[in-house]
Coordinates of C-alpha atoms and ligand atoms in Angstrom, one line a residue:
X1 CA 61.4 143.5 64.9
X2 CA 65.0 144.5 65.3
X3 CA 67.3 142.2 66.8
X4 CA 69.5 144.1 68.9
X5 CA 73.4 144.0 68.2
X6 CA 76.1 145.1 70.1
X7 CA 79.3 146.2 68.3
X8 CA 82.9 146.9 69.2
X9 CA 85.6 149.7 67.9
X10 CA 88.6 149.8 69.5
X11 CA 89.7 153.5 68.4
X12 CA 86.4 154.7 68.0
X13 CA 86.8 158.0 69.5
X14 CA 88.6 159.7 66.5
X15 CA 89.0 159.4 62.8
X16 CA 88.3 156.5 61.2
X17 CA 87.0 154.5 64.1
X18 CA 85.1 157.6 65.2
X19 CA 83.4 157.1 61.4
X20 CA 82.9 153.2 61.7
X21 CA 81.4 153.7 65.1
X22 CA 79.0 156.0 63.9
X23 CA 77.7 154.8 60.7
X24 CA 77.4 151.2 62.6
X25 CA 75.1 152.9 64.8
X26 CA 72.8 154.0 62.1
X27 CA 72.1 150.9 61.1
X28 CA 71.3 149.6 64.4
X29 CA 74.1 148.6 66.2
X30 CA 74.8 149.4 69.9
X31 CA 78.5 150.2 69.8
X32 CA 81.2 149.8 72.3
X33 CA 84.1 152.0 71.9
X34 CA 87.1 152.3 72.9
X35 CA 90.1 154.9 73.3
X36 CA 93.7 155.5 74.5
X37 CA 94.2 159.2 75.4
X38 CA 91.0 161.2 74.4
X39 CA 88.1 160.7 76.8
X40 CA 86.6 163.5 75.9
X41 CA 86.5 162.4 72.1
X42 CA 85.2 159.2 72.9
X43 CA 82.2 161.0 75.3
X44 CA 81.5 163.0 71.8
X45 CA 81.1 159.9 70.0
X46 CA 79.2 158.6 72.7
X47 CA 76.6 161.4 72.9
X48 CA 76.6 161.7 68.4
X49 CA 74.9 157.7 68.6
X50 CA 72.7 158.6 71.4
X51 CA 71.1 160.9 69.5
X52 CA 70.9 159.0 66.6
X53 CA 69.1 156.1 69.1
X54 CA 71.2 153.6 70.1
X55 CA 73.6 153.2 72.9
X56 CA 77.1 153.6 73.4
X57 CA 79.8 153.4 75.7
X58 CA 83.9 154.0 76.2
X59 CA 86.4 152.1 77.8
X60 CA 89.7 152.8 78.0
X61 CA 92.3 150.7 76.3
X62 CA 95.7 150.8 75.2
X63 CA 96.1 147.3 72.3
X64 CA 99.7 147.5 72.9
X65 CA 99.8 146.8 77.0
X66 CA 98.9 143.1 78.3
X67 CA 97.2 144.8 81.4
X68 CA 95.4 147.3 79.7
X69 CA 93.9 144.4 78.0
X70 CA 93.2 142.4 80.5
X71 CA 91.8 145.2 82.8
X72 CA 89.7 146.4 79.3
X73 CA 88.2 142.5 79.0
X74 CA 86.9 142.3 82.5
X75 CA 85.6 146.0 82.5
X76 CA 83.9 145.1 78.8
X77 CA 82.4 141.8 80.7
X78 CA 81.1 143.5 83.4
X79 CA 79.3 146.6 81.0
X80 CA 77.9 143.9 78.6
X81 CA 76.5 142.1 81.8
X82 CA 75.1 145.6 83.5
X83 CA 73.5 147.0 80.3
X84 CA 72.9 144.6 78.3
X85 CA 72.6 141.2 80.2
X86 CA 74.3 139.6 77.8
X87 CA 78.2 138.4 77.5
X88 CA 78.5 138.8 74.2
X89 CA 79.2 141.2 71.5
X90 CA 78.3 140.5 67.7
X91 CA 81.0 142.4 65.6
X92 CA 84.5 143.0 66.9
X93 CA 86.3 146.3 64.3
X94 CA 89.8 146.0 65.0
X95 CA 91.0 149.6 64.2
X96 CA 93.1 151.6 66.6
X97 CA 96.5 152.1 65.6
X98 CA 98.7 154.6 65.3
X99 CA 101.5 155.5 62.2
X100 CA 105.5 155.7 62.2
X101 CA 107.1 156.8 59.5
X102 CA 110.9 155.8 59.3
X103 CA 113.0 154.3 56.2
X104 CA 114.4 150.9 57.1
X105 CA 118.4 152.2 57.9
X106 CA 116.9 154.1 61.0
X107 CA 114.2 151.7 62.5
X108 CA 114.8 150.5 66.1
X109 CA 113.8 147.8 68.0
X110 CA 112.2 150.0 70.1
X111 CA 109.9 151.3 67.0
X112 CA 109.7 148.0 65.2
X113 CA 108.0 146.8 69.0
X114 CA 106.1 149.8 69.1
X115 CA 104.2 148.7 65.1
X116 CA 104.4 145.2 66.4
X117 CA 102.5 145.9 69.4
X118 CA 99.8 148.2 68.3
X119 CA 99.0 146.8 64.9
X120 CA 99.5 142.7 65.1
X121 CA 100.7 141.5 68.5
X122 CA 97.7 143.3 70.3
X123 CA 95.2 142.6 67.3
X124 CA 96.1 139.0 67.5
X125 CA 95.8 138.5 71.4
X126 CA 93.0 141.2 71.6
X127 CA 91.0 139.0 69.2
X128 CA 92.3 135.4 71.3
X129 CA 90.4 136.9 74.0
X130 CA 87.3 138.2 72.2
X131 CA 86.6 135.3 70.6
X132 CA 84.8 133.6 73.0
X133 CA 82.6 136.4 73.4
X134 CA 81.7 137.0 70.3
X135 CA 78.3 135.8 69.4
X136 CA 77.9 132.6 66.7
X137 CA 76.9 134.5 63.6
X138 CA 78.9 137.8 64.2
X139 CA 82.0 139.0 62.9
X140 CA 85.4 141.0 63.0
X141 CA 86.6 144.2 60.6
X142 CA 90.5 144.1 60.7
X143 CA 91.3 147.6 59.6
X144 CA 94.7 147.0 57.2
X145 CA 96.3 149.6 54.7
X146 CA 96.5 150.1 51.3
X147 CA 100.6 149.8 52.0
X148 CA 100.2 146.5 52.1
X149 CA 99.7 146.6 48.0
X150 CA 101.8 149.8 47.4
X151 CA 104.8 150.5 48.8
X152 CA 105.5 154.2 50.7
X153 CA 108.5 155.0 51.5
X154 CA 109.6 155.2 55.4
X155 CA 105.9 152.8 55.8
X156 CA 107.9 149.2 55.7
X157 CA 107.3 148.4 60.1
X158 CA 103.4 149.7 59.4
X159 CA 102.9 148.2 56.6
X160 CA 104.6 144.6 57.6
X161 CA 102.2 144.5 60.6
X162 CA 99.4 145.4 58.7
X163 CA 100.3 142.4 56.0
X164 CA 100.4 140.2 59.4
X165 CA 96.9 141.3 59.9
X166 CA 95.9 140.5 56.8
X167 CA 97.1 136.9 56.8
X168 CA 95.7 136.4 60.5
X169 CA 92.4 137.9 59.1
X170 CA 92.4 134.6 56.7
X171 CA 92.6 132.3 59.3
X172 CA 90.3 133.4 62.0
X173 CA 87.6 133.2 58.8
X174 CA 88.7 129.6 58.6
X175 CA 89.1 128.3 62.4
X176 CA 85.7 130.1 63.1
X177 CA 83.5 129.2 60.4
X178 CA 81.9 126.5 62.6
X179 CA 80.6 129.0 64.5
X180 CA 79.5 131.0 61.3
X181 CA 81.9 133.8 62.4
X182 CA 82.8 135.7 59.3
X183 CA 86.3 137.7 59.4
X184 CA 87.1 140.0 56.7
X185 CA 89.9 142.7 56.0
X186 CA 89.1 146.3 55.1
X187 CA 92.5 148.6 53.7
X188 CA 92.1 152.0 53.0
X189 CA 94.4 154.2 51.7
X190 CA 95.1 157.5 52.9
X191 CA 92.4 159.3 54.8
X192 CA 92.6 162.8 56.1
X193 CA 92.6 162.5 59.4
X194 CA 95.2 162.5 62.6
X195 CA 97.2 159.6 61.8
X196 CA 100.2 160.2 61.1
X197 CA 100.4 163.9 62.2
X198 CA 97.3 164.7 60.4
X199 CA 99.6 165.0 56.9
X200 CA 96.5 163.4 55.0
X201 CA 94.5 166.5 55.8
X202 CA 96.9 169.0 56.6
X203 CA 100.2 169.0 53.9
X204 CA 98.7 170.3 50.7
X205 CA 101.8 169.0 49.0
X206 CA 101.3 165.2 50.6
X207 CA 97.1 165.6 49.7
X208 CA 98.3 166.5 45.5
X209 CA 100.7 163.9 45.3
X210 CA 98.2 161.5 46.9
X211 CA 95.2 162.9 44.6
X212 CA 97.5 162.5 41.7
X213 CA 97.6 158.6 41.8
X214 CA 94.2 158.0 42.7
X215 CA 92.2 157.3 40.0
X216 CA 89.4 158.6 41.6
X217 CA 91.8 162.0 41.8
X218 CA 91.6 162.8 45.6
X219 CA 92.7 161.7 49.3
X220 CA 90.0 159.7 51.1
X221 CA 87.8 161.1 53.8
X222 CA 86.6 158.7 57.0
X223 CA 83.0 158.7 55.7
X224 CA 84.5 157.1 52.2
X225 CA 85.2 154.0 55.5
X226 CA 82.5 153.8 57.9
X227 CA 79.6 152.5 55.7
X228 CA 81.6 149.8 54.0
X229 CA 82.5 148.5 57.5
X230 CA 78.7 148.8 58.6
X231 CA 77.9 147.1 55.7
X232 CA 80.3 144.5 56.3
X233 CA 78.6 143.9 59.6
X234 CA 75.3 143.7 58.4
X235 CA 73.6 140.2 57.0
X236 CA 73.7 141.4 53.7
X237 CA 77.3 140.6 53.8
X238 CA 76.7 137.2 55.4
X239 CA 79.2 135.6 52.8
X240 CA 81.5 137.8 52.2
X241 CA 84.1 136.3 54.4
X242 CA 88.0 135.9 54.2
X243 CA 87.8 139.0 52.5
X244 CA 90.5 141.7 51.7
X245 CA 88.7 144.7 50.5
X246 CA 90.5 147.9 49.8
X247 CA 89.2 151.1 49.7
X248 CA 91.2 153.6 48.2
X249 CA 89.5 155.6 45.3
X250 CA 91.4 153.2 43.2
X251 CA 95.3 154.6 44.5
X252 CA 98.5 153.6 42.4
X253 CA 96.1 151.1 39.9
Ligands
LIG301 N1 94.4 157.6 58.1 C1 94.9 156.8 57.2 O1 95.5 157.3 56.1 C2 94.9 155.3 57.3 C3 95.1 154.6 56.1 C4 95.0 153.2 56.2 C5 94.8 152.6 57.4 N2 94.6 153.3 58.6 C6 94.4 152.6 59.8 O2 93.1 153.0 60.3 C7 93.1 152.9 61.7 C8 92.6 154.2 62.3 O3 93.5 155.3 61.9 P1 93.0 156.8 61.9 O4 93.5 157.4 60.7 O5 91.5 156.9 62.2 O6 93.9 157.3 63.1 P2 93.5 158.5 64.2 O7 92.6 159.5 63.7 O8 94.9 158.9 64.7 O9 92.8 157.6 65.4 C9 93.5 156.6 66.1 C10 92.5 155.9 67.1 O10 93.2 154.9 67.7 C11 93.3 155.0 69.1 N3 94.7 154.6 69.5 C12 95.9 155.0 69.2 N4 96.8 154.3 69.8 C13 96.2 153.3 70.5 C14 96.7 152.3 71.4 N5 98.0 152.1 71.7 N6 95.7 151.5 72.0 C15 94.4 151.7 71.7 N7 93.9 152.7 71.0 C16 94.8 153.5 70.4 C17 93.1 156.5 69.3 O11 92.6 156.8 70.6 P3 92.7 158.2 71.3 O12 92.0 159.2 70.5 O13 92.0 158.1 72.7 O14 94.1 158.6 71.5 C18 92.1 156.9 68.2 O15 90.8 156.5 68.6 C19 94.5 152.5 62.1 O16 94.6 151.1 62.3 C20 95.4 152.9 60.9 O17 96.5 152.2 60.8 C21 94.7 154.7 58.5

């Protein structure tokens, strides 16, 4: 008999998220998304896992707002109490995020807060407050960058966050192994998708370069990402933990 696990992806009404969300949901999860601007997306997503079964649901969050956050914890309470009678959720996939691509001379405060919010501060106080909901056993997917290994020019205010994830990561697999929580890191390199102005997929001249120094000679697609995070969140994976595992076609080796 399958137990039944409930899963959360913030961002998991486009791109990557959208992928993570989905391929979690064939193998079994129930998945919680959430999203920031696109409803509609998020109701796509919403009706692709109900036909493949399982349940899903959207909530609207913005990682970057204190209030959004707090209003997104009590509304994710009361949806895990009304459908699932339960106040937990097993995996937590920490992946919205947006890009900003700026060299170092021309970064303002008001951009370096922007990064800061998105990709660490709200990460780090989402995750404070899902902790105690998550269930003894579970886990959490921090979604990184390959930029914190290579260096882009214009990515430094990304890619420092995204290093900052990567050390936080490490210590919630330490500080909640008691509870046999397992935390690891996934990075990815570049994916065609929006991020970023949808360059991946879009600039032919950005998607040669890219495909030139990846040894696996092209730019990464989201369903190259969903099933290593589905997998991560499966028991099969029940010790990988304080993990950093990119996934990147093997870019700039
Ligand atoms: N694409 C790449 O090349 C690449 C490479 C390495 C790492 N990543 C990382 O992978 C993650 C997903 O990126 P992606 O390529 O899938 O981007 P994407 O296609 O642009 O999707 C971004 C997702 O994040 C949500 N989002 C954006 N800003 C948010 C905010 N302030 N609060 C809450 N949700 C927000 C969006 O919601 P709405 O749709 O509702 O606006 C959307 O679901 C990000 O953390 C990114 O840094 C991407």
């Amino acid at each position: 008999m399958n137990q039944q696990r409930v899963s959360l992806v913030t961002g998991g009404s486009r791109g990557i998220g959208r992928d993570i969300a989905i391929n979690l949901a064939s193998t079994g999860h129930d998945v919680i998304i959430s999203y920031h601007t696109n409803r509609s997306a998020a109701d796509e997503v919403i009706s692709i896992i109900s036909d493949l079964g399982q349940s899903a649901h959207a909530i609207h969050l913005d990682v970057s707002d204190l209030s959004s956050r707090n209003t997104f914890v009590t509304e994710l309470r009361s949806l895990l109490s009304d459908q699932y009678d339960s106040d937990r959720i097993d995996y937590l996939i920490n992946n919205a995020g947006t890009g900003l691509s700026k060299p170092i001379a021309d970064i303002s405060e008001a951009d370096f807060d922007e990064m800061l919010g998105v990709h660490f501060k709200g990460v780090y106080f989402l995750t404070q407050a899902m902790i105690p909901m998550l269930a003894d056993g579970g886990g959490i997917v921090n979604i990184s960058s390959g930029l914190t290994r290579f260096s882009f020019q214009g990515m430094s205010a990304y890619a420092c966050m995204k290093g900052a994830i990567e050390v936080f990561t490490r210590y919630c697999a330490k500080e909640l192994a008691d509870r046999h929580i397992r935390a690891n890191t996934i990075a990815p390199g570049a994916v065609a998708t929006d991020f970023g102005g949808g360059a991946n997929r879009d600039n032919e001249k950005k998607r040669q370069i890219i495909s030139n120094i990846t040894a696996l000679g092209r730019v990464g697609e989201v369903d190259d990402i969903g099933g290593v995070v589905a997998f991560l969140c499966s028991d099969q994976a029940g010790w990988i933990n304080g993990q950093h595992i990119e996934i990147s076609g093997g870019m700039l080796l």
